[in-house]
């Protein structure tokens, strides 16, 4: 079982990028974890927001297999505590399906992505920049893994 994070565009802030890489490195001790960076469709000038979402969906869907469990990060998604996220991750891992988290572009997802998604998750009722969302999600996956192993990273 692999876990992948698909994101649109590179992480702009080098300090946040370094932290994301740090948690990605830590996660390799627990689960196979990769981050796939896709080109930002905004580089195609003169396209509408809907066209941009469709172009991003096309790129994202090429990275996803039919058996993958696809989780979109979306403001309307389910929220978790860290403990509940660890239980959720454990349950998903036990299915044997690859988990693919997706953070969309600046305008969100096209309907095709919602149709393909198995689940929507929200990191918070607050809005974060895409860079921060990458960091928060990566850290929370790491935290969930340490909880599942009974390690002392998380304190209840």
XYZ file of N, CA, C and O in Angstrom:
624
model
N 0.829 -1.173 0.000
C 0.000 0.000 0.000
C 0.878 1.243 0.000
O 1.766 1.382 0.817
N 0.639 2.128 -0.948
C 1.394 3.373 -1.060
C 0.476 4.550 -0.761
O -0.730 4.476 -0.942
N 1.082 5.623 -0.316
C 0.356 6.869 -0.107
C 1.034 7.927 -0.955
O 2.257 8.068 -0.928
N 0.224 8.644 -1.720
C 0.750 9.674 -2.606
C -0.023 10.963 -2.366
O -1.222 10.932 -2.099
N 0.682 12.057 -2.457
C 0.073 13.385 -2.412
C 0.304 14.015 -3.772
O 1.454 14.139 -4.211
N -0.771 14.373 -4.448
C -0.678 15.064 -5.733
C -1.044 16.523 -5.506
O -2.080 16.821 -4.916
N -0.175 17.413 -5.983
C -0.402 18.843 -5.810
C -0.180 19.559 -7.125
O 0.573 19.098 -7.983
N -0.851 20.697 -7.264
C -0.690 21.539 -8.447
C 0.363 22.597 -8.128
O 0.237 23.339 -7.155
N 1.416 22.646 -8.927
C 2.460 23.642 -8.762
C 3.474 23.263 -7.691
O 3.221 22.418 -6.843
N 4.607 23.882 -7.774
C 5.664 23.682 -6.784
C 5.365 24.511 -5.538
O 4.617 25.479 -5.585
N 5.990 24.141 -4.432
C 5.857 24.908 -3.200
C 6.704 26.170 -3.355
O 7.915 26.090 -3.537
N 6.061 27.321 -3.300
C 6.735 28.584 -3.588
C 7.695 29.004 -2.477
O 8.776 29.524 -2.753
N 7.327 28.803 -1.234
C 8.138 29.240 -0.101
C 9.186 28.171 0.203
O 8.847 27.043 0.553
N 10.465 28.537 0.086
C 11.542 27.552 0.254
C 11.596 26.991 1.677
O 11.988 25.848 1.881
N 11.177 27.756 2.656
C 11.189 27.281 4.035
C 10.099 26.228 4.242
O 10.328 25.205 4.899
N 8.927 26.481 3.680
C 7.848 25.498 3.766
C 8.215 24.253 2.970
O 7.991 23.123 3.421
N 8.820 24.447 1.797
C 9.254 23.303 0.972
C 10.227 22.426 1.752
O 10.147 21.191 1.696
N 11.133 23.037 2.493
C 12.097 22.270 3.286
C 11.391 21.470 4.379
O 11.751 20.318 4.655
N 10.388 22.068 5.012
C 9.633 21.356 6.046
C 8.824 20.202 5.449
O 8.764 19.112 6.034
N 8.207 20.424 4.294
C 7.478 19.348 3.620
C 8.443 18.201 3.316
O 8.135 17.032 3.573
N 9.613 18.528 2.793
C 10.613 17.496 2.500
C 11.058 16.769 3.763
O 11.311 15.564 3.740
N 11.167 17.499 4.865
C 11.546 16.873 6.129
C 10.520 15.825 6.546
O 10.878 14.695 6.881
N 9.232 16.186 6.519
C 8.195 15.217 6.908
C 8.097 14.082 5.893
O 7.864 12.935 6.276
N 8.301 14.386 4.630
C 8.311 13.329 3.615
C 9.417 12.320 3.929
O 9.210 11.108 3.859
N 10.581 12.817 4.308
C 11.686 11.930 4.681
C 11.379 11.110 5.925
O 11.689 9.917 5.993
N 10.756 11.728 6.902
C 10.382 11.011 8.125
C 9.372 9.907 7.823
O 9.415 8.826 8.418
N 8.435 10.193 6.920
C 7.376 9.231 6.604
C 7.920 7.957 5.978
O 7.310 6.900 6.117
N 9.047 8.026 5.317
C 9.612 6.839 4.660
C 9.937 5.732 5.658
O 10.070 4.578 5.273
N 10.031 6.069 6.933
C 10.272 5.053 7.969
C 8.990 4.306 8.338
O 9.040 3.303 9.039
N 7.860 4.814 7.877
C 6.564 4.245 8.247
C 5.796 3.672 7.055
O 5.250 2.580 7.148
N 5.716 4.458 5.997
C 4.919 4.067 4.835
C 5.614 4.534 3.557
O 6.375 5.505 3.583
N 5.340 3.873 2.444
C 5.812 4.421 1.167
C 5.010 5.698 0.868
O 3.779 5.641 0.773
N 5.685 6.826 0.786
C 5.016 8.114 0.619
C 5.737 8.933 -0.445
O 6.952 9.110 -0.384
N 4.977 9.424 -1.408
C 5.542 10.256 -2.466
C 4.684 11.499 -2.653
O 3.487 11.491 -2.356
N 5.309 12.531 -3.179
C 4.589 13.749 -3.558
C 4.797 13.946 -5.054
O 5.930 13.913 -5.541
N 3.705 14.131 -5.772
C 3.750 14.377 -7.209
C 3.340 15.820 -7.449
O 2.237 16.226 -7.086
N 4.258 16.586 -8.034
C 3.999 17.994 -8.347
C 3.612 18.093 -9.818
O 4.358 17.637 -10.689
N 2.458 18.674 -10.099
C 1.994 18.856 -11.468
C 2.060 20.331 -11.847
O 1.928 21.210 -10.988
N 2.225 20.587 -13.121
C 2.346 21.966 -13.606
C 1.081 22.754 -13.304
O -0.041 22.262 -13.472
N 1.277 23.973 -12.896
C 0.170 24.897 -12.624
C -0.452 25.321 -13.954
O 0.240 25.867 -14.817
N -1.733 25.065 -14.128
C -2.412 25.409 -15.380
C -2.528 26.912 -15.585
O -2.838 27.354 -16.690
N -2.280 27.712 -14.558
C -2.361 29.174 -14.702
C -1.332 29.698 -15.697
O -1.446 30.814 -16.171
N -0.332 28.895 -15.982
C 0.675 29.332 -16.953
C 0.074 29.487 -18.351
O 0.638 30.142 -19.199
N -1.059 28.827 -18.582
C -1.764 28.957 -19.858
C -2.662 30.186 -19.768
O -3.777 30.113 -19.282
N -2.156 31.298 -20.220
C -2.913 32.543 -20.095
C -4.132 32.519 -21.007
O -4.164 31.834 -22.025
N -5.119 33.268 -20.603
C -6.309 33.412 -21.420
C -7.329 32.294 -21.262
O -8.240 32.191 -22.068
N -7.195 31.477 -20.240
C -8.191 30.424 -20.027
C -9.057 30.781 -18.822
O -8.612 31.476 -17.912
N -10.277 30.316 -18.835
C -11.200 30.596 -17.736
C -10.862 29.729 -16.520
O -10.101 28.763 -16.623
N -11.481 30.049 -15.400
C -11.291 29.235 -14.196
C -11.759 27.806 -14.428
O -11.095 26.861 -14.003
N -12.889 27.640 -15.105
C -13.392 26.289 -15.380
C -12.455 25.525 -16.299
O -12.227 24.325 -16.094
N -11.897 26.198 -17.305
C -10.935 25.541 -18.186
C -9.683 25.142 -17.410
O -9.119 24.065 -17.634
N -9.272 26.001 -16.507
C -8.100 25.683 -15.694
C -8.367 24.456 -14.834
O -7.548 23.545 -14.754
N -9.541 24.396 -14.196
C -9.878 23.235 -13.368
C -9.941 21.967 -14.210
O -9.507 20.906 -13.753
N -10.441 22.071 -15.433
C -10.505 20.900 -16.315
C -9.113 20.440 -16.731
O -8.840 19.241 -16.783
N -8.227 21.387 -17.046
C -6.855 21.026 -17.408
C -6.151 20.363 -16.233
O -5.426 19.377 -16.396
N -6.352 20.894 -15.040
C -5.746 20.291 -13.848
C -6.316 18.900 -13.606
O -5.573 17.969 -13.273
N -7.631 18.734 -13.787
C -8.252 17.415 -13.606
C -7.638 16.410 -14.564
O -7.351 15.255 -14.174
N -7.416 16.803 -15.795
C -6.815 15.905 -16.793
C -5.437 15.435 -16.326
O -5.119 14.246 -16.401
N -4.630 16.370 -15.833
C -3.290 16.014 -15.351
C -3.368 15.101 -14.132
O -2.620 14.124 -14.022
N -4.255 15.419 -13.205
C -4.386 14.634 -11.975
C -4.869 13.224 -12.286
O -4.307 12.234 -11.796
N -5.893 13.125 -13.110
C -6.483 11.812 -13.411
C -5.493 10.893 -14.110
O -5.583 9.660 -13.964
N -4.532 11.439 -14.833
C -3.491 10.613 -15.466
C -2.575 9.968 -14.426
O -1.911 8.984 -14.711
N -2.538 10.535 -13.227
C -1.665 10.028 -12.157
C -2.355 8.996 -11.267
O -1.716 8.392 -10.416
N -3.657 8.813 -11.457
C -4.464 7.988 -10.559
C -4.858 6.695 -11.260
O -5.302 6.719 -12.407
N -4.714 5.585 -10.548
C -5.163 4.289 -11.054
C -6.600 4.045 -10.625
O -7.070 4.602 -9.632
N -7.279 3.174 -11.334
C -8.695 2.912 -11.044
C -8.906 2.330 -9.651
O -9.954 2.546 -9.046
N -7.926 1.625 -9.114
C -8.078 1.008 -7.797
C -7.678 1.932 -6.648
O -7.891 1.589 -5.483
N -7.103 3.077 -6.941
C -6.648 4.002 -5.895
C -7.827 4.562 -5.112
O -8.902 4.807 -5.663
N -7.598 4.791 -3.820
C -8.578 5.461 -2.964
C -8.222 6.944 -3.000
O -7.188 7.364 -2.475
N -9.075 7.747 -3.622
C -8.762 9.150 -3.890
C -9.449 10.049 -2.866
O -10.670 9.983 -2.678
N -8.643 10.887 -2.215
C -9.116 11.793 -1.179
C -8.792 13.224 -1.603
O -7.624 13.582 -1.731
N -9.839 14.013 -1.831
C -9.643 15.412 -2.178
C -9.628 16.251 -0.906
O -10.463 16.048 -0.021
N -8.689 17.183 -0.810
C -8.716 18.146 0.278
C -9.648 19.269 -0.148
O -9.398 19.939 -1.152
N -10.729 19.405 0.591
C -11.802 20.302 0.193
C -12.434 20.894 1.438
O -12.634 20.184 2.433
N -12.788 22.164 1.379
C -13.360 22.845 2.549
C -14.664 22.210 3.025
O -15.048 22.364 4.176
N -15.362 21.478 2.162
C -16.615 20.836 2.545
C -16.415 19.413 3.051
O -17.368 18.706 3.358
N -15.159 18.987 3.149
C -14.866 17.625 3.559
C -14.984 17.416 5.052
O -15.169 18.347 5.834
N -14.849 16.164 5.423
C -14.896 15.759 6.827
C -13.638 16.234 7.543
O -12.548 16.211 6.981
N -13.794 16.677 8.787
C -12.636 17.058 9.597
C -12.363 15.971 10.622
O -13.257 15.211 10.997
N -11.127 15.901 11.063
C -10.685 14.885 12.008
C -9.855 15.522 13.113
O -9.190 16.532 12.881
N -9.829 14.868 14.254
C -8.769 15.129 15.219
C -7.574 14.303 14.742
O -7.720 13.425 13.885
N -6.429 14.535 15.310
C -5.256 13.743 14.932
C -5.452 12.265 15.271
O -5.061 11.387 14.496
N -6.068 11.990 16.406
C -6.324 10.593 16.786
C -7.280 9.915 15.809
O -7.073 8.768 15.409
N -8.328 10.624 15.420
C -9.293 10.038 14.482
C -8.685 9.891 13.088
O -8.998 8.941 12.374
N -7.804 10.816 12.706
C -7.133 10.675 11.419
C -6.246 9.434 11.418
O -6.181 8.715 10.418
N -5.579 9.168 12.537
C -4.731 7.971 12.589
C -5.569 6.703 12.452
O -5.185 5.773 11.743
N -6.736 6.669 13.084
C -7.626 5.513 12.947
C -8.134 5.401 11.511
O -8.214 4.291 10.954
N -8.472 6.524 10.918
C -8.914 6.540 9.523
C -7.820 6.007 8.609
O -8.080 5.166 7.737
N -6.576 6.476 8.808
C -5.455 6.035 7.985
C -5.226 4.541 8.149
O -5.004 3.829 7.167
N -5.305 4.057 9.364
C -5.125 2.632 9.618
C -6.185 1.812 8.873
O -5.875 0.794 8.244
N -7.411 2.256 8.935
C -8.504 1.566 8.237
C -8.260 1.569 6.733
O -8.436 0.547 6.069
N -7.859 2.709 6.182
C -7.599 2.809 4.738
C -6.424 1.911 4.347
O -6.456 1.254 3.315
N -5.379 1.876 5.168
C -4.216 1.045 4.865
C -4.578 -0.437 4.861
O -4.041 -1.205 4.072
N -5.485 -0.827 5.725
C -5.873 -2.233 5.827
C -6.695 -2.725 4.641
O -6.897 -3.926 4.493
N -7.157 -1.806 3.793
C -7.901 -2.226 2.601
C -6.963 -2.704 1.501
O -7.402 -3.361 0.567
N -5.692 -2.335 1.595
C -4.730 -2.721 0.574
C -4.710 -1.800 -0.636
O -3.899 -1.978 -1.538
N -5.579 -0.823 -0.670
C -5.605 0.131 -1.790
C -4.619 1.263 -1.533
O -4.400 1.665 -0.393
N -4.031 1.761 -2.605
C -3.201 2.947 -2.490
C -4.083 4.130 -2.138
O -5.200 4.244 -2.631
N -3.571 5.008 -1.296
C -4.277 6.233 -0.922
C -3.651 7.380 -1.689
O -2.428 7.556 -1.663
N -4.477 8.158 -2.371
C -4.001 9.318 -3.112
C -4.729 10.554 -2.588
O -5.933 10.701 -2.767
N -3.981 11.421 -1.904
C -4.496 12.708 -1.464
C -4.260 13.709 -2.592
O -3.203 13.669 -3.245
N -5.215 14.607 -2.812
C -5.067 15.598 -3.881
C -5.391 16.989 -3.329
O -6.454 17.204 -2.748
N -4.436 17.900 -3.526
C -4.660 19.310 -3.237
C -4.755 19.996 -4.591
O -3.795 19.982 -5.374
N -5.900 20.571 -4.887
C -6.151 21.161 -6.195
C -5.477 22.506 -6.374
O -4.724 22.980 -5.519
N -5.784 23.120 -7.486
C -5.246 24.430 -7.807
C -6.000 25.534 -7.090
O -6.856 25.283 -6.233
N -5.737 26.777 -7.463
C -6.310 27.917 -6.742
C -7.828 28.029 -6.841
O -8.449 28.654 -5.989
N -8.435 27.404 -7.836
C -9.885 27.500 -7.996
C -10.597 26.214 -7.595
O -11.785 26.057 -7.850
N -9.870 25.300 -6.980
C -10.499 24.070 -6.532
C -10.514 23.005 -7.613
O -9.634 22.954 -8.469
N -11.542 22.150 -7.559
C -11.614 20.981 -8.431
C -12.767 21.092 -9.421
O -13.797 21.690 -9.123
N -12.598 20.451 -10.552
C -13.689 20.324 -11.513
C -14.639 19.229 -11.027
O -14.291 18.421 -10.160
N -15.803 19.183 -11.612
C -16.782 18.155 -11.249
C -16.236 16.754 -11.515
O -16.539 15.817 -10.781
N -15.415 16.606 -12.547
C -14.811 15.287 -12.831
C -14.000 14.780 -11.642
O -13.989 13.589 -11.358
N -13.325 15.676 -10.944
C -12.538 15.254 -9.780
C -13.462 14.844 -8.638
O -13.210 13.852 -7.957
N -14.533 15.592 -8.420
C -15.486 15.211 -7.374
C -16.135 13.871 -7.701
O -16.354 13.047 -6.814
N -16.401 13.642 -8.980
C -16.997 12.370 -9.380
C -16.038 11.201 -9.137
O -16.465 10.095 -8.813
N -14.741 11.425 -9.287
C -13.751 10.362 -9.103
C -13.397 10.133 -7.642
O -12.982 9.060 -7.232
N -13.556 11.150 -6.815
C -13.127 11.083 -5.414
C -13.905 10.022 -4.636
O -15.096 9.836 -4.830
N -13.194 9.356 -3.755
C -13.816 8.432 -2.819
C -14.226 9.137 -1.539
O -15.122 8.686 -0.832
N -13.541 10.246 -1.246
C -13.804 10.945 0.011
C -13.260 12.366 -0.074
O -12.303 12.633 -0.801
N -13.873 13.264 0.697
C -13.396 14.635 0.846
C -12.967 14.831 2.296
O -13.689 14.437 3.212
N -11.813 15.451 2.476
C -11.308 15.755 3.814
C -10.975 17.239 3.868
O -10.428 17.795 2.915
N -11.281 17.861 4.994
C -10.921 19.244 5.242
C -9.893 19.279 6.364
O -10.050 18.590 7.374
N -8.873 20.074 6.189
C -7.862 20.217 7.240
C -8.358 21.093 8.377
O -7.904 20.968 9.500
N -9.298 22.006 8.053
C -9.768 22.965 9.042
C -10.899 23.771 8.419
O -11.043 23.800 7.199
N -11.653 24.448 9.251
C -12.634 25.380 8.696
C -11.952 26.690 8.286
O -12.553 27.526 7.619
N -10.698 26.848 8.646
C -9.910 27.986 8.193
C -9.401 27.717 6.785
O -9.305 26.575 6.358
N -9.045 28.760 6.076
C -8.460 28.625 4.744
C -6.948 28.793 4.862
O -6.471 29.730 5.499
N -6.201 27.855 4.238
C -4.738 27.918 4.232
C -4.245 28.117 2.805
O -4.898 27.698 1.849
N -3.066 28.693 2.673
C -2.433 28.731 1.360
C -2.145 27.289 0.939
O -2.076 26.378 1.779
N -1.970 27.073 -0.349
C -1.686 25.728 -0.817
C -0.369 25.207 -0.234
O -0.248 24.023 0.075
N 0.604 26.090 -0.088
C 1.875 25.680 0.511
C 1.672 25.170 1.940
O 2.180 24.119 2.316
N 0.919 25.930 2.737
C 0.674 25.511 4.120
C -0.162 24.235 4.172
O 0.081 23.372 5.025
N -1.131 24.093 3.274
C -1.950 22.875 3.257
C -1.076 21.651 3.017
O -1.268 20.601 3.650
N -0.102 21.760 2.139
C 0.830 20.647 1.884
C 1.590 20.282 3.151
O 1.739 19.112 3.486
N 2.079 21.301 3.822
C 2.838 21.071 5.052
C 1.961 20.460 6.137
O 2.338 19.479 6.773
N 0.792 21.035 6.350
C -0.095 20.542 7.408
C -0.498 19.098 7.132
O -0.446 18.248 8.030
N -0.881 18.792 5.899
C -1.281 17.418 5.585
C -0.128 16.440 5.779
O -0.296 15.383 6.398
N 1.048 16.801 5.295
C 2.201 15.916 5.418
C 2.549 15.681 6.888
O 2.807 14.549 7.303
N 2.511 16.738 7.683
C 2.789 16.582 9.117
C 1.722 15.725 9.787
O 2.034 14.887 10.633
N 0.478 15.893 9.418
C -0.597 15.120 10.042
C -0.536 13.645 9.659
O -0.848 12.779 10.476
N -0.125 13.348 8.442
C 0.067 11.940 8.062
C 1.210 11.349 8.886
O 1.114 10.228 9.395
N 2.286 12.114 9.047
C 3.394 11.657 9.892
C 2.916 11.448 11.327
O 3.197 10.417 11.954
N 2.179 12.399 11.854
C 1.659 12.289 13.220
C 0.790 11.037 13.355
O 0.901 10.291 14.336
N -0.072 10.791 12.372
C -0.937 9.614 12.401
C -0.106 8.331 12.446
O -0.432 7.400 13.190
N 0.960 8.297 11.684
C 1.830 7.109 11.683
C 2.489 6.896 13.044
O 2.604 5.759 13.507
N 2.922 7.983 13.683
C 3.548 7.830 15.001
C 2.516 7.397 16.040
O 2.840 6.622 16.942
N 1.289 7.863 15.918
C 0.222 7.440 16.833
C -0.012 5.944 16.672
O -0.124 5.206 17.659
N -0.083 5.494 15.425
C -0.337 4.072 15.165
C 0.778 3.185 15.717
O 0.527 2.044 16.103
N 1.995 3.707 15.780
C 3.117 2.941 16.334
C 3.295 3.146 17.839
O 4.198 2.585 18.441
N 2.441 3.973 18.420
C 2.547 4.216 19.862
C 3.755 5.034 20.249
O 4.219 4.966 21.396
N 4.278 5.821 19.351
C 5.448 6.643 19.637
C 5.048 7.928 20.359
O 3.882 8.287 20.412
N 6.018 8.618 20.892
C 5.780 9.766 21.770
C 5.702 11.107 21.054
O 5.840 12.143 21.698
N 5.495 11.148 19.766
C 5.408 12.420 19.055
C 4.135 13.170 19.400
O 4.157 14.377 19.637
N 3.012 12.471 19.475
C 1.715 13.086 19.764
C 1.390 12.940 21.243
O 1.602 11.881 21.817
N 0.869 13.987 21.831
C 0.505 13.951 23.257
C -0.983 14.250 23.391
O -1.461 15.256 22.920
N -1.699 13.370 24.037
C -3.132 13.557 24.287
C -3.326 14.115 25.665
O -2.729 13.737 26.605
